[in-house]
mmCIF file of C-alpha atoms in Angstrom:
data_model
loop_
_atom_site.group_PDB
_atom_site.id
_atom_site.type_symbol
_atom_site.label_atom_id
_atom_site.label_comp_id
_atom_site.label_asym_id
_atom_site.label_seq_id
_atom_site.Cartn_x
_atom_site.Cartn_y
_atom_site.Cartn_z
ATOM 1 C CA MET A 984 -20.530 -135.070 30.196
ATOM 2 C CA LYS A 985 -22.056 -133.839 26.925
ATOM 3 C CA ILE A 986 -20.524 -130.387 27.087
ATOM 4 C CA LYS A 987 -22.464 -128.929 24.141
ATOM 5 C CA MET A 988 -25.777 -129.897 25.741
ATOM 6 C CA GLN A 989 -24.578 -128.608 29.133
ATOM 7 C CA ILE A 990 -23.618 -125.202 27.722
ATOM 8 C CA ALA A 991 -26.845 -124.969 25.709
ATOM 9 C CA ARG A 992 -28.850 -125.587 28.888
ATOM 10 C CA LEU A 993 -26.823 -122.960 30.734
ATOM 11 C CA TYR A 994 -27.603 -120.457 27.958
ATOM 12 C CA GLY A 995 -31.303 -121.279 28.242
ATOM 13 C CA LEU A 996 -31.149 -120.917 32.010
ATOM 14 C CA GLU A 997 -29.517 -117.509 31.571
ATOM 15 C CA PHE A 998 -32.507 -116.365 29.525
ATOM 16 C CA LEU A 999 -35.114 -117.723 31.932
ATOM 17 C CA THR A 1000 -33.446 -116.270 35.044
ATOM 18 C CA ALA A 1001 -33.024 -112.856 33.385
ATOM 19 C CA PHE A 1002 -36.622 -112.789 32.166
ATOM 20 C CA GLY A 1003 -38.890 -110.643 34.309
ATOM 21 C CA LEU A 1004 -41.754 -108.568 32.943
ATOM 22 C CA ALA A 1005 -42.822 -107.270 36.355
ATOM 23 C CA GLN A 1006 -39.351 -107.012 37.851
ATOM 24 C CA VAL A 1007 -38.236 -104.401 35.295
ATOM 25 C CA ILE A 1008 -40.835 -101.857 36.468
ATOM 26 C CA TRP A 1009 -41.503 -103.161 39.987
ATOM 27 C CA LEU A 1010 -41.264 -99.623 41.417
ATOM 28 C CA ALA A 1011 -43.939 -98.276 39.075
ATOM 29 C CA LEU A 1012 -46.151 -101.298 39.769
ATOM 30 C CA LEU A 1013 -45.926 -100.776 43.539
ATOM 31 C CA ALA A 1014 -46.639 -97.067 43.137
ATOM 32 C CA GLY A 1015 -49.671 -97.951 41.039
ATOM 33 C CA ARG A 1016 -50.922 -100.155 43.872
ATOM 34 C CA GLY A 1017 -50.870 -97.158 46.209
ATOM 35 C CA PHE A 1018 -47.571 -97.631 48.034
ATOM 36 C CA SER A 1019 -45.740 -94.427 48.924
ATOM 37 C CA LEU A 1020 -42.160 -93.691 47.855
ATOM 38 C CA ALA A 1021 -41.066 -94.084 51.487
ATOM 39 C CA GLN A 1022 -42.593 -97.576 51.619
ATOM 40 C CA ILE A 1023 -41.059 -98.488 48.272
ATOM 41 C CA GLY A 1024 -37.685 -97.247 49.506
ATOM 42 C CA LEU A 1025 -38.021 -99.421 52.606
ATOM 43 C CA ALA A 1026 -38.766 -102.478 50.454
ATOM 44 C CA GLU A 1027 -35.746 -101.695 48.254
ATOM 45 C CA GLY A 1028 -33.557 -101.324 51.343
ATOM 46 C CA PHE A 1029 -34.752 -104.714 52.628
ATOM 47 C CA PHE A 1030 -33.860 -106.234 49.243
ATOM 48 C CA HIS A 1031 -30.277 -104.954 49.486
ATOM 49 C CA LEU A 1032 -29.969 -105.985 53.132
ATOM 50 C CA VAL A 1033 -30.933 -109.585 52.324
ATOM 51 C CA SER A 1034 -28.687 -109.532 49.257
ATOM 52 C CA PHE A 1035 -25.699 -108.357 51.303
ATOM 53 C CA LEU A 1036 -26.240 -110.840 54.151
ATOM 54 C CA CYS A 1037 -26.851 -113.865 51.908
ATOM 55 C CA GLU A 1038 -24.281 -113.305 49.144
ATOM 56 C CA VAL A 1039 -21.406 -115.341 50.598
ATOM 57 C CA PRO A 1040 -23.561 -117.967 52.420
ATOM 58 C CA SER A 1041 -25.312 -118.724 49.110
ATOM 59 C CA GLY A 1042 -21.930 -119.371 47.485
ATOM 60 C CA MET A 1043 -21.056 -121.719 50.325
ATOM 61 C CA ILE A 1044 -24.331 -123.582 49.799
ATOM 62 C CA ALA A 1045 -23.404 -124.106 46.144
ATOM 63 C CA ASP A 1046 -19.919 -125.380 46.997
ATOM 64 C CA LEU A 1047 -21.066 -127.670 49.808
ATOM 65 C CA LEU A 1048 -24.356 -129.032 48.443
ATOM 66 C CA GLY A 1049 -23.780 -128.842 44.692
ATOM 67 C CA ARG A 1050 -24.175 -126.204 41.992
ATOM 68 C CA LYS A 1051 -27.004 -127.982 40.123
ATOM 69 C CA ARG A 1052 -29.115 -128.296 43.290
ATOM 70 C CA THR A 1053 -28.468 -124.643 44.101
ATOM 71 C CA LEU A 1054 -29.603 -123.444 40.664
ATOM 72 C CA VAL A 1055 -32.804 -125.492 40.937
ATOM 73 C CA ALA A 1056 -33.398 -123.960 44.383
ATOM 74 C CA ALA A 1057 -32.698 -120.456 43.010
ATOM 75 C CA CYS A 1058 -35.412 -120.817 40.367
ATOM 76 C CA LEU A 1059 -37.908 -122.205 42.877
ATOM 77 C CA VAL A 1060 -37.213 -119.320 45.277
ATOM 78 C CA ARG A 1061 -37.615 -116.869 42.389
ATOM 79 C CA ALA A 1062 -41.012 -118.370 41.558
ATOM 80 C CA ALA A 1063 -42.000 -118.188 45.232
ATOM 81 C CA ALA A 1064 -40.978 -114.503 45.300
ATOM 82 C CA ALA A 1065 -43.241 -113.693 42.335
ATOM 83 C CA LEU A 1066 -46.194 -115.585 43.828
ATOM 84 C CA CYS A 1067 -45.590 -113.960 47.212
ATOM 85 C CA MET A 1068 -45.850 -110.573 45.500
ATOM 86 C CA VAL A 1069 -49.159 -111.630 43.916
ATOM 87 C CA ALA A 1070 -50.494 -112.657 47.318
ATOM 88 C CA SER A 1071 -49.172 -109.593 49.166
ATOM 89 C CA ARG A 1072 -51.669 -107.160 50.627
ATOM 90 C CA GLY A 1073 -49.388 -104.778 52.520
ATOM 91 C CA LEU A 1074 -45.796 -103.682 53.039
ATOM 92 C CA LEU A 1075 -44.862 -106.783 55.056
ATOM 93 C CA GLY A 1076 -45.822 -109.092 52.193
ATOM 94 C CA VAL A 1077 -43.992 -106.909 49.675
ATOM 95 C CA CYS A 1078 -40.820 -106.955 51.815
ATOM 96 C CA GLY A 1079 -41.076 -110.742 52.077
ATOM 97 C CA ALA A 1080 -41.316 -111.032 48.304
ATOM 98 C CA MET A 1081 -38.379 -108.651 47.823
ATOM 99 C CA GLY A 1082 -36.292 -110.643 50.299
ATOM 100 C CA LEU A 1083 -37.023 -113.912 48.490
ATOM 101 C CA HIS A 1084 -36.150 -112.273 45.178
ATOM 102 C CA ALA A 1085 -32.823 -111.045 46.565
ATOM 103 C CA PHE A 1086 -32.033 -114.519 47.899
ATOM 104 C CA SER A 1087 -32.759 -116.065 44.491
ATOM 105 C CA TYR A 1088 -30.239 -113.665 42.932
ATOM 106 C CA ASN A 1089 -27.696 -114.656 45.595
ATOM 107 C CA LEU A 1090 -28.188 -118.353 44.858
ATOM 108 C CA ILE A 1091 -27.544 -117.738 41.154
ATOM 109 C CA SER A 1092 -24.568 -115.399 41.694
ATOM 110 C CA GLY A 1093 -21.360 -117.387 41.943
ATOM 111 C CA THR A 1094 -23.128 -120.686 41.265
ATOM 112 C CA ARG A 1095 -23.610 -119.882 37.581
ATOM 113 C CA GLU A 1096 -19.943 -118.980 37.094
ATOM 114 C CA ALA A 1097 -18.748 -122.000 39.098
ATOM 115 C CA ILE A 1098 -20.796 -124.614 37.248
ATOM 116 C CA THR A 1099 -19.853 -123.095 33.891
ATOM 117 C CA TYR A 1100 -16.112 -123.022 34.595
ATOM 118 C CA ASP A 1101 -16.003 -126.477 36.221
ATOM 119 C CA SER A 1102 -18.046 -127.983 33.367
ATOM 120 C CA LEU A 1103 -15.383 -126.785 30.953
ATOM 121 C CA LEU A 1104 -12.623 -127.842 33.364
ATOM 122 C CA ALA A 1105 -14.049 -131.368 33.517
ATOM 123 C CA VAL A 1106 -13.556 -131.784 29.759
ATOM 124 C CA GLY A 1107 -10.291 -129.824 29.559
ATOM 125 C CA ARG A 1108 -11.690 -126.811 27.684
ATOM 126 C CA THR A 1109 -11.281 -123.916 30.138
ATOM 127 C CA GLU A 1110 -9.762 -121.781 27.373
ATOM 128 C CA GLU A 1111 -13.329 -121.407 26.058
ATOM 129 C CA TYR A 1112 -14.625 -119.861 29.293
ATOM 130 C CA GLU A 1113 -14.356 -116.232 28.158
ATOM 131 C CA ARG A 1114 -16.391 -116.977 25.037
ATOM 132 C CA VAL A 1115 -19.064 -118.902 26.949
ATOM 133 C CA ALA A 1116 -19.252 -116.354 29.786
ATOM 134 C CA GLY A 1117 -19.445 -113.534 27.249
ATOM 135 C CA ARG A 1118 -22.456 -115.154 25.597
ATOM 136 C CA GLN A 1119 -24.089 -115.751 28.982
ATOM 137 C CA SER A 1120 -23.687 -112.107 29.944
ATOM 138 C CA THR A 1121 -24.957 -110.999 26.532
ATOM 139 C CA ILE A 1122 -28.084 -113.163 26.885
ATOM 140 C CA TRP A 1123 -28.695 -111.770 30.395
ATOM 141 C CA ARG A 1124 -28.308 -108.133 29.339
ATOM 142 C CA VAL A 1125 -30.288 -108.406 26.088
ATOM 143 C CA THR A 1126 -33.122 -110.263 27.837
ATOM 144 C CA GLY A 1127 -33.298 -107.536 30.481
ATOM 145 C CA ALA A 1128 -33.324 -104.856 27.792
ATOM 146 C CA ALA A 1129 -36.084 -106.670 25.875
ATOM 147 C CA CYS A 1130 -38.209 -106.912 29.033
ATOM 148 C CA ALA A 1131 -37.690 -103.182 29.567
ATOM 149 C CA VAL A 1132 -38.928 -102.483 26.040
ATOM 150 C CA GLY A 1133 -41.980 -104.631 26.761
ATOM 151 C CA THR A 1134 -43.239 -102.480 29.641
ATOM 152 C CA ALA A 1135 -46.402 -101.702 27.665
ATOM 153 C CA LEU A 1136 -47.211 -105.429 27.641
ATOM 154 C CA THR A 1137 -46.605 -105.608 31.390
ATOM 155 C CA ILE A 1138 -48.985 -102.750 32.043
ATOM 156 C CA ALA A 1139 -51.585 -104.269 29.728
ATOM 157 C CA LEU A 1140 -51.374 -107.606 31.553
ATOM 158 C CA GLY A 1141 -51.677 -106.009 34.975
ATOM 159 C CA TRP A 1142 -49.299 -106.566 37.875
ATOM 160 C CA ARG A 1143 -50.810 -109.868 39.057
ATOM 161 C CA ARG A 1144 -50.678 -111.558 35.641
ATOM 162 C CA ALA A 1145 -47.196 -110.147 34.980
ATOM 163 C CA TYR A 1146 -45.858 -111.667 38.203
ATOM 164 C CA CYS A 1147 -47.568 -114.964 37.343
ATOM 165 C CA VAL A 1148 -45.765 -114.971 33.980
ATOM 166 C CA ASP A 1149 -42.473 -114.357 35.817
ATOM 167 C CA ALA A 1150 -43.244 -117.256 38.176
ATOM 168 C CA ALA A 1151 -43.922 -119.542 35.204
ATOM 169 C CA ALA A 1152 -40.576 -118.580 33.640
ATOM 170 C CA ALA A 1153 -38.824 -119.325 36.942
ATOM 171 C CA LEU A 1154 -40.475 -122.761 37.190
ATOM 172 C CA ALA A 1155 -39.389 -123.497 33.605
ATOM 173 C CA GLY A 1156 -35.883 -122.516 34.694
ATOM 174 C CA ALA A 1157 -36.039 -125.006 37.583
ATOM 175 C CA LEU A 1158 -36.930 -127.802 35.156
ATOM 176 C CA LEU A 1159 -34.061 -126.807 32.857
ATOM 177 C CA ALA A 1160 -31.598 -126.617 35.774
ATOM 178 C CA ALA A 1161 -32.669 -130.086 36.910
ATOM 179 C CA GLY A 1162 -31.431 -131.409 33.563
ATOM 180 C CA LEU A 1163 -27.888 -130.075 34.076
ATOM 181 C CA THR A 1164 -24.984 -132.399 34.848
ATOM 182 C CA GLU A 1165 -23.116 -131.653 38.083
ATOM 183 C CA PRO A 1166 -19.413 -131.297 37.126
ATOM 184 C CA VAL A 1167 -17.039 -133.324 39.311
ATOM 185 C CA VAL A 1168 -13.381 -132.253 39.255
ATOM 186 C CA THR A 1169 -12.250 -132.944 42.854
ATOM 187 C CA ARG A 1170 -12.687 -135.728 45.422
ATOM 188 C CA ALA A 1171 -14.781 -133.482 47.652
ATOM 189 C CA GLN A 1172 -17.212 -132.854 44.793
ATOM 190 C CA ALA A 1173 -17.452 -136.583 44.111
ATOM 191 C CA ALA A 1174 -18.257 -137.231 47.801
ATOM 192 C CA ARG A 1175 -21.048 -134.652 47.946
ATOM 193 C CA GLN A 1176 -22.854 -136.337 45.048
ATOM 194 C CA THR A 1177 -24.179 -139.025 47.395
ATOM 195 C CA ARG A 1178 -23.506 -137.571 50.866
ATOM 196 C CA ALA A 1179 -24.206 -133.853 50.506
ATOM 197 C CA LEU A 1180 -25.331 -133.410 54.144
ATOM 198 C CA ALA A 1181 -22.785 -135.721 55.778
ATOM 199 C CA HIS A 1182 -20.710 -133.916 58.448
ATOM 200 C CA PHE A 1183 -22.160 -130.646 57.139
ATOM 201 C CA ALA A 1184 -21.180 -128.483 60.146
ATOM 202 C CA ALA A 1185 -17.573 -129.673 60.111
ATOM 203 C CA ARG A 1186 -17.359 -129.256 56.339
ATOM 204 C CA THR A 1187 -18.751 -125.728 56.630
ATOM 205 C CA ARG A 1188 -16.115 -124.729 59.183
ATOM 206 C CA ALA A 1189 -13.354 -126.184 57.033
ATOM 207 C CA HIS A 1190 -14.770 -124.483 53.946
ATOM 208 C CA ILE A 1191 -14.781 -121.061 55.635
ATOM 209 C CA ALA A 1192 -11.192 -121.553 56.819
ATOM 210 C CA GLN A 1193 -10.037 -122.608 53.347
ATOM 211 C CA SER A 1194 -11.778 -119.678 51.629
ATOM 212 C CA LEU A 1195 -10.328 -117.137 54.068
ATOM 213 C CA GLY A 1196 -6.938 -118.793 53.739
ATOM 214 C CA PHE A 1197 -7.037 -118.363 49.975
ATOM 215 C CA LEU A 1198 -7.771 -114.626 50.271
ATOM 216 C CA VAL A 1199 -4.991 -114.142 52.852
ATOM 217 C CA GLN A 1200 -2.456 -116.060 50.769
ATOM 218 C CA ASN A 1201 -3.510 -114.402 47.494
ATOM 219 C CA PRO A 1202 -3.758 -110.645 48.148
ATOM 220 C CA ARG A 1203 -3.504 -109.895 44.433
ATOM 221 C CA ALA A 1204 -6.747 -111.816 43.848
ATOM 222 C CA ALA A 1205 -8.404 -109.715 46.563
ATOM 223 C CA CYS A 1206 -7.112 -106.548 44.865
ATOM 224 C CA LYS A 1207 -8.552 -107.695 41.538
ATOM 225 C CA MET A 1208 -11.941 -108.193 43.202
ATOM 226 C CA LEU A 1209 -11.845 -104.667 44.642
ATOM 227 C CA ALA A 1210 -10.758 -103.166 41.307
ATOM 228 C CA ASP A 1211 -13.601 -104.925 39.511
ATOM 229 C CA GLY A 1212 -16.074 -103.794 42.182
ATOM 230 C CA GLY A 1213 -14.856 -100.205 42.012
ATOM 231 C CA SER A 1214 -15.163 -99.989 38.243
ATOM 232 C CA GLY A 1215 -18.587 -101.636 38.257
ATOM 233 C CA CYS A 1216 -19.726 -99.330 41.064
ATOM 234 C CA ALA A 1217 -18.680 -96.222 39.121
ATOM 235 C CA ALA A 1218 -20.346 -97.425 35.909
ATOM 236 C CA ALA A 1219 -23.598 -98.332 37.662
ATOM 237 C CA LEU A 1220 -23.790 -95.112 39.694
ATOM 238 C CA SER A 1221 -23.041 -92.922 36.693
ATOM 239 C CA VAL A 1222 -25.824 -94.539 34.656
ATOM 240 C CA MET A 1223 -28.257 -94.124 37.577
ATOM 241 C CA LEU A 1224 -27.347 -90.444 37.887
ATOM 242 C CA LEU A 1225 -27.428 -90.036 34.110
ATOM 243 C CA GLN A 1226 -31.185 -90.681 34.111
ATOM 244 C CA GLN A 1227 -31.739 -87.489 36.114
ATOM 245 C CA TYR A 1228 -29.112 -85.603 34.137
ATOM 246 C CA MET A 1229 -30.786 -86.440 30.802
ATOM 247 C CA ILE A 1230 -34.026 -84.937 32.116
ATOM 248 C CA GLU A 1231 -32.124 -81.821 33.236
ATOM 249 C CA LEU A 1232 -30.682 -81.559 29.715
ATOM 250 C CA GLY A 1233 -34.207 -81.428 28.288
ATOM 251 C CA LEU A 1234 -35.112 -85.046 27.537
ATOM 252 C CA PRO A 1235 -38.743 -85.824 28.527
ATOM 253 C CA ALA A 1236 -39.042 -88.490 31.218
ATOM 254 C CA ALA A 1237 -41.266 -90.545 28.918
ATOM 255 C CA ALA A 1238 -38.408 -90.719 26.371
ATOM 256 C CA LEU A 1239 -35.796 -92.221 28.733
ATOM 257 C CA GLY A 1240 -36.454 -95.740 27.433
ATOM 258 C CA LEU A 1241 -34.513 -95.404 24.157
ATOM 259 C CA PRO A 1242 -31.212 -94.068 25.581
ATOM 260 C CA LEU A 1243 -31.368 -96.586 28.433
ATOM 261 C CA LEU A 1244 -31.912 -99.369 25.893
ATOM 262 C CA ILE A 1245 -28.861 -98.171 23.940
ATOM 263 C CA ILE A 1246 -26.784 -98.101 27.137
ATOM 264 C CA ASN A 1247 -27.851 -101.636 28.129
ATOM 265 C CA LEU A 1248 -27.160 -103.021 24.658
ATOM 266 C CA ALA A 1249 -23.700 -101.429 24.746
ATOM 267 C CA GLY A 1250 -22.947 -103.480 27.869
ATOM 268 C CA ALA A 1251 -24.123 -106.625 26.080
ATOM 269 C CA LEU A 1252 -21.867 -105.770 23.125
ATOM 270 C CA GLY A 1253 -18.898 -105.339 25.477
ATOM 271 C CA ALA A 1254 -19.496 -108.745 27.058
ATOM 272 C CA ALA A 1255 -19.851 -110.367 23.624
ATOM 273 C CA LEU A 1256 -16.637 -108.823 22.275
ATOM 274 C CA ALA A 1257 -14.534 -109.356 25.427
ATOM 275 C CA PRO A 1258 -12.998 -112.656 24.192
ATOM 276 C CA ARG A 1259 -11.719 -110.839 21.089
ATOM 277 C CA LEU A 1260 -9.615 -108.450 23.181
ATOM 278 C CA ARG A 1261 -6.372 -110.406 23.179
ATOM 279 C CA LEU A 1262 -4.120 -108.449 25.528
ATOM 280 C CA PRO A 1263 -2.220 -109.517 28.652
ATOM 281 C CA PHE A 1264 -4.588 -109.328 31.616
ATOM 282 C CA GLY A 1265 -2.916 -106.310 33.254
ATOM 283 C CA ARG A 1266 -3.141 -104.221 30.087
ATOM 284 C CA ALA A 1267 -6.692 -105.349 29.354
ATOM 285 C CA ALA A 1268 -7.839 -104.457 32.886
ATOM 286 C CA ALA A 1269 -6.114 -101.062 32.716
ATOM 287 C CA LEU A 1270 -7.735 -100.357 29.336
ATOM 288 C CA CYS A 1271 -11.195 -101.283 30.655
ATOM 289 C CA VAL A 1272 -10.945 -99.277 33.878
ATOM 290 C CA GLY A 1273 -9.469 -96.325 31.990
ATOM 291 C CA GLY A 1274 -12.244 -96.611 29.412
ATOM 292 C CA VAL A 1275 -14.899 -96.534 32.124
ATOM 293 C CA ALA A 1276 -13.234 -93.539 33.790
ATOM 294 C CA CYS A 1277 -12.987 -91.461 30.591
ATOM 295 C CA SER A 1278 -16.540 -92.388 29.600
ATOM 296 C CA VAL A 1279 -17.939 -91.343 32.980
ATOM 297 C CA LEU A 1280 -16.189 -87.998 32.498
ATOM 298 C CA LEU A 1281 -17.946 -87.710 29.129
ATOM 299 C CA GLU A 1282 -21.321 -88.421 30.775
ATOM 300 C CA GLY A 1283 -21.015 -85.083 32.549
ATOM 301 C CA ALA A 1284 -20.899 -83.198 29.234
ATOM 302 C CA PRO A 1285 -23.558 -80.470 28.788
ATOM 303 C CA LEU A 1286 -24.756 -82.025 25.504
ATOM 304 C CA LEU A 1287 -27.370 -84.801 25.641
ATOM 305 C CA ALA A 1288 -25.850 -86.828 22.793
ATOM 306 C CA LEU A 1289 -22.399 -86.791 24.418
ATOM 307 C CA ALA A 1290 -23.825 -87.715 27.809
ATOM 308 C CA VAL A 1291 -25.673 -90.730 26.354
ATOM 309 C CA LEU A 1292 -22.563 -91.717 24.384
ATOM 310 C CA GLY A 1293 -20.537 -91.572 27.592
ATOM 311 C CA GLY A 1294 -23.026 -93.828 29.375
ATOM 312 C CA ALA A 1295 -23.000 -96.349 26.517
ATOM 313 C CA VAL A 1296 -19.195 -96.465 26.304
ATOM 314 C CA ALA A 1297 -18.833 -96.774 30.095
ATOM 315 C CA THR A 1298 -21.241 -99.715 30.102
ATOM 316 C CA PHE A 1299 -19.393 -101.244 27.141
ATOM 317 C CA TRP A 1300 -16.038 -101.248 28.944
ATOM 318 C CA ASP A 1301 -17.668 -102.466 32.152
ATOM 319 C CA GLY A 1302 -19.086 -105.420 30.180
ATOM 320 C CA VAL A 1303 -15.623 -106.241 28.830
ATOM 321 C CA LEU A 1304 -14.038 -106.016 32.284
ATOM 322 C CA GLU A 1305 -16.710 -108.241 33.837
ATOM 323 C CA ILE A 1306 -15.795 -111.119 31.509
ATOM 324 C CA LYS A 1307 -12.021 -110.574 31.618
ATOM 325 C CA MET A 1308 -11.927 -110.320 35.419
ATOM 326 C CA THR A 1309 -14.169 -113.324 36.071
ATOM 327 C CA ALA A 1310 -12.172 -115.472 33.634
ATOM 328 C CA ARG A 1311 -8.858 -114.496 35.242
ATOM 329 C CA LEU A 1312 -10.088 -114.993 38.810
ATOM 330 C CA ASN A 1313 -11.566 -118.391 37.957
ATOM 331 C CA GLN A 1314 -8.098 -119.474 36.871
ATOM 332 C CA ASP A 1315 -6.886 -118.644 40.378
ATOM 333 C CA PHE A 1316 -9.816 -120.000 42.424
ATOM 334 C CA PRO A 1317 -9.729 -123.600 43.696
ATOM 335 C CA SER A 1318 -12.712 -125.597 42.431
ATOM 336 C CA ASP A 1319 -13.968 -126.569 45.894
ATOM 337 C CA GLN A 1320 -14.324 -122.892 46.915
ATOM 338 C CA ARG A 1321 -15.108 -121.425 43.485
ATOM 339 C CA ALA A 1322 -18.750 -120.374 44.046
ATOM 340 C CA THR A 1323 -17.934 -118.909 47.468
ATOM 341 C CA LEU A 1324 -15.047 -116.824 46.160
ATOM 342 C CA VAL A 1325 -17.050 -115.566 43.165
ATOM 343 C CA SER A 1326 -19.709 -114.527 45.700
ATOM 344 C CA VAL A 1327 -17.039 -112.642 47.650
ATOM 345 C CA GLN A 1328 -16.208 -110.866 44.395
ATOM 346 C CA SER A 1329 -19.876 -109.840 44.068
ATOM 347 C CA MET A 1330 -19.958 -108.728 47.702
ATOM 348 C CA CYS A 1331 -17.062 -106.325 47.043
ATOM 349 C CA TYR A 1332 -19.356 -104.456 44.656
ATOM 350 C CA SER A 1333 -22.102 -104.263 47.297
ATOM 351 C CA LEU A 1334 -19.664 -103.077 49.969
ATOM 352 C CA LEU A 1335 -18.456 -100.260 47.721
ATOM 353 C CA MET A 1336 -21.995 -99.299 46.687
ATOM 354 C CA LEU A 1337 -23.080 -98.801 50.316
ATOM 355 C CA PRO A 1338 -20.898 -95.695 50.934
ATOM 356 C CA MET A 1339 -20.601 -94.556 47.314
ATOM 357 C CA SER A 1340 -24.341 -94.260 46.605
ATOM 358 C CA PRO A 1341 -25.070 -91.583 49.228
ATOM 359 C CA LEU A 1342 -21.704 -89.891 48.597
ATOM 360 C CA ALA A 1343 -22.381 -89.592 44.862
ATOM 361 C CA GLY A 1344 -25.864 -88.270 45.574
ATOM 362 C CA ALA A 1345 -24.492 -85.674 47.989
ATOM 363 C CA VAL A 1346 -21.829 -84.523 45.523
ATOM 364 C CA CYS A 1347 -24.385 -84.201 42.720
ATOM 365 C CA GLY A 1348 -26.697 -82.291 45.045
ATOM 366 C CA ALA A 1349 -23.946 -79.840 45.949
ATOM 367 C CA ALA A 1350 -22.157 -79.436 42.606
ATOM 368 C CA GLY A 1351 -24.933 -80.271 40.135
ATOM 369 C CA THR A 1352 -25.652 -83.613 38.484
ATOM 370 C CA GLY A 1353 -23.356 -83.136 35.478
ATOM 371 C CA ALA A 1354 -20.446 -81.889 37.576
ATOM 372 C CA GLY A 1355 -21.011 -84.681 40.085
ATOM 373 C CA ILE A 1356 -20.832 -87.331 37.364
ATOM 374 C CA ALA A 1357 -17.658 -85.740 35.997
ATOM 375 C CA LEU A 1358 -16.096 -85.731 39.473
ATOM 376 C CA LEU A 1359 -16.968 -89.405 39.836
ATOM 377 C CA GLY A 1360 -15.173 -90.095 36.561
ATOM 378 C CA ALA A 1361 -12.156 -88.021 37.603
ATOM 379 C CA GLY A 1362 -11.916 -89.900 40.902
ATOM 380 C CA LEU A 1363 -12.062 -93.238 39.114
ATOM 381 C CA ALA A 1364 -9.401 -92.097 36.624
ATOM 382 C CA LEU A 1365 -7.017 -91.144 39.433
ATOM 383 C CA GLY A 1366 -7.725 -94.406 41.239
ATOM 384 C CA ALA A 1367 -7.124 -96.386 38.039
ATOM 385 C CA LEU A 1368 -3.790 -94.644 37.440
ATOM 386 C CA ALA A 1369 -2.674 -95.266 41.012
ATOM 387 C CA GLY A 1370 -3.785 -98.903 40.922
ATOM 388 C CA PHE A 1371 -2.150 -99.610 37.581
ATOM 389 C CA GLY A 1372 1.043 -97.888 38.733
ATOM 390 C CA ALA A 1373 1.150 -100.048 41.865
ATOM 391 C CA TYR A 1374 0.489 -103.163 39.762
ATOM 392 C CA ARG A 1375 3.355 -102.352 37.386
ATOM 393 C CA PHE A 1376 5.676 -101.521 40.301
ATOM 394 C CA ARG A 1377 4.980 -104.855 42.004
ATOM 395 C CA ALA A 1378 5.408 -106.730 38.724
ATOM 396 C CA ALA A 1379 8.757 -105.008 38.046
ATOM 397 C CA ARG A 1380 9.906 -105.685 41.601
ATOM 398 C CA ALA A 1381 8.905 -109.343 41.335
ATOM 399 C CA GLY A 1382 10.850 -109.584 38.061
ATOM 400 C CA LYS A 1383 14.014 -108.257 39.704
ATOM 401 C CA GLU A 1384 13.704 -110.692 42.586
#
């Protein structure tokens, strides 16, 4: 395997899968087509339902059929989603397009991390994973931010042409993914190269049993997944709520773009600098979660500049934690179940978002947006202290035994 070429193609694929002129302002585009907020909310709900149901099965597809094939399929489904949106005439067509888009995200999630780590594993260079993953995340975040800045171009093109451009980018991604080399580091992966569908039902049952067995036998890995999901949930919710809070603090709605761009770029900076944070994993994780917690507290400040600063710093530490946690978990995951288990990690975030989203909204409605954000930060800080205390206690106990 030519690892430099493989990584370069993965970087290019990261750009093409993150690129989406229409996807950045899909809500505004649907509203401009005459859809009501209730209809848009229904389409968004269908997106999350498909995403939740397909997250783990998509990881299993990648592990059982191959990561390269799955990435090609993800890009083709993404192109189909954009074209389905172009062809849609009513809510049913829009929901179909949203469902396809969610499924394309699921196919990428877990598969991207698995093929990257196993490519490095195949050539004995897994110590470079943090650096490579940090660059991938940076490309993803910066591309998304650039598309957000280009909303004027999207509006000038019109929603149909914008979705056609997104479909073209997705098809280019499929061609790039087809040029990847499938990493082979186990016998099972070698067998699926030529007999991907052989004994598929039996292999699926065995795969599920092995993945569940790993989680049962490695409760600390499961706890890491939940900790990562909790921190990411708090960071994402606080930034969502911050948009309303900035307006309440006097910022015109039309001026939200600049602070949101700063916040997104801070996350990209965190992902890029994560490999430079050379601390033992436990300390690094505690620093990141604590950083997110304190920053979310700052987001509730009554000064606009401090609130934006809090959002940027929270996103920065969340970007660092994303890379550190994924790198550490990939060291633990067996290669044959890697994409599935990374998908389980992503599902933890979705599971926590389901109850936390309405709860955070209710708290902000009752206490005020700024106070609600501060309470969210305080809750995360207490949870981080308790979690880190339990981690240190278990480590000390294990040392004595």
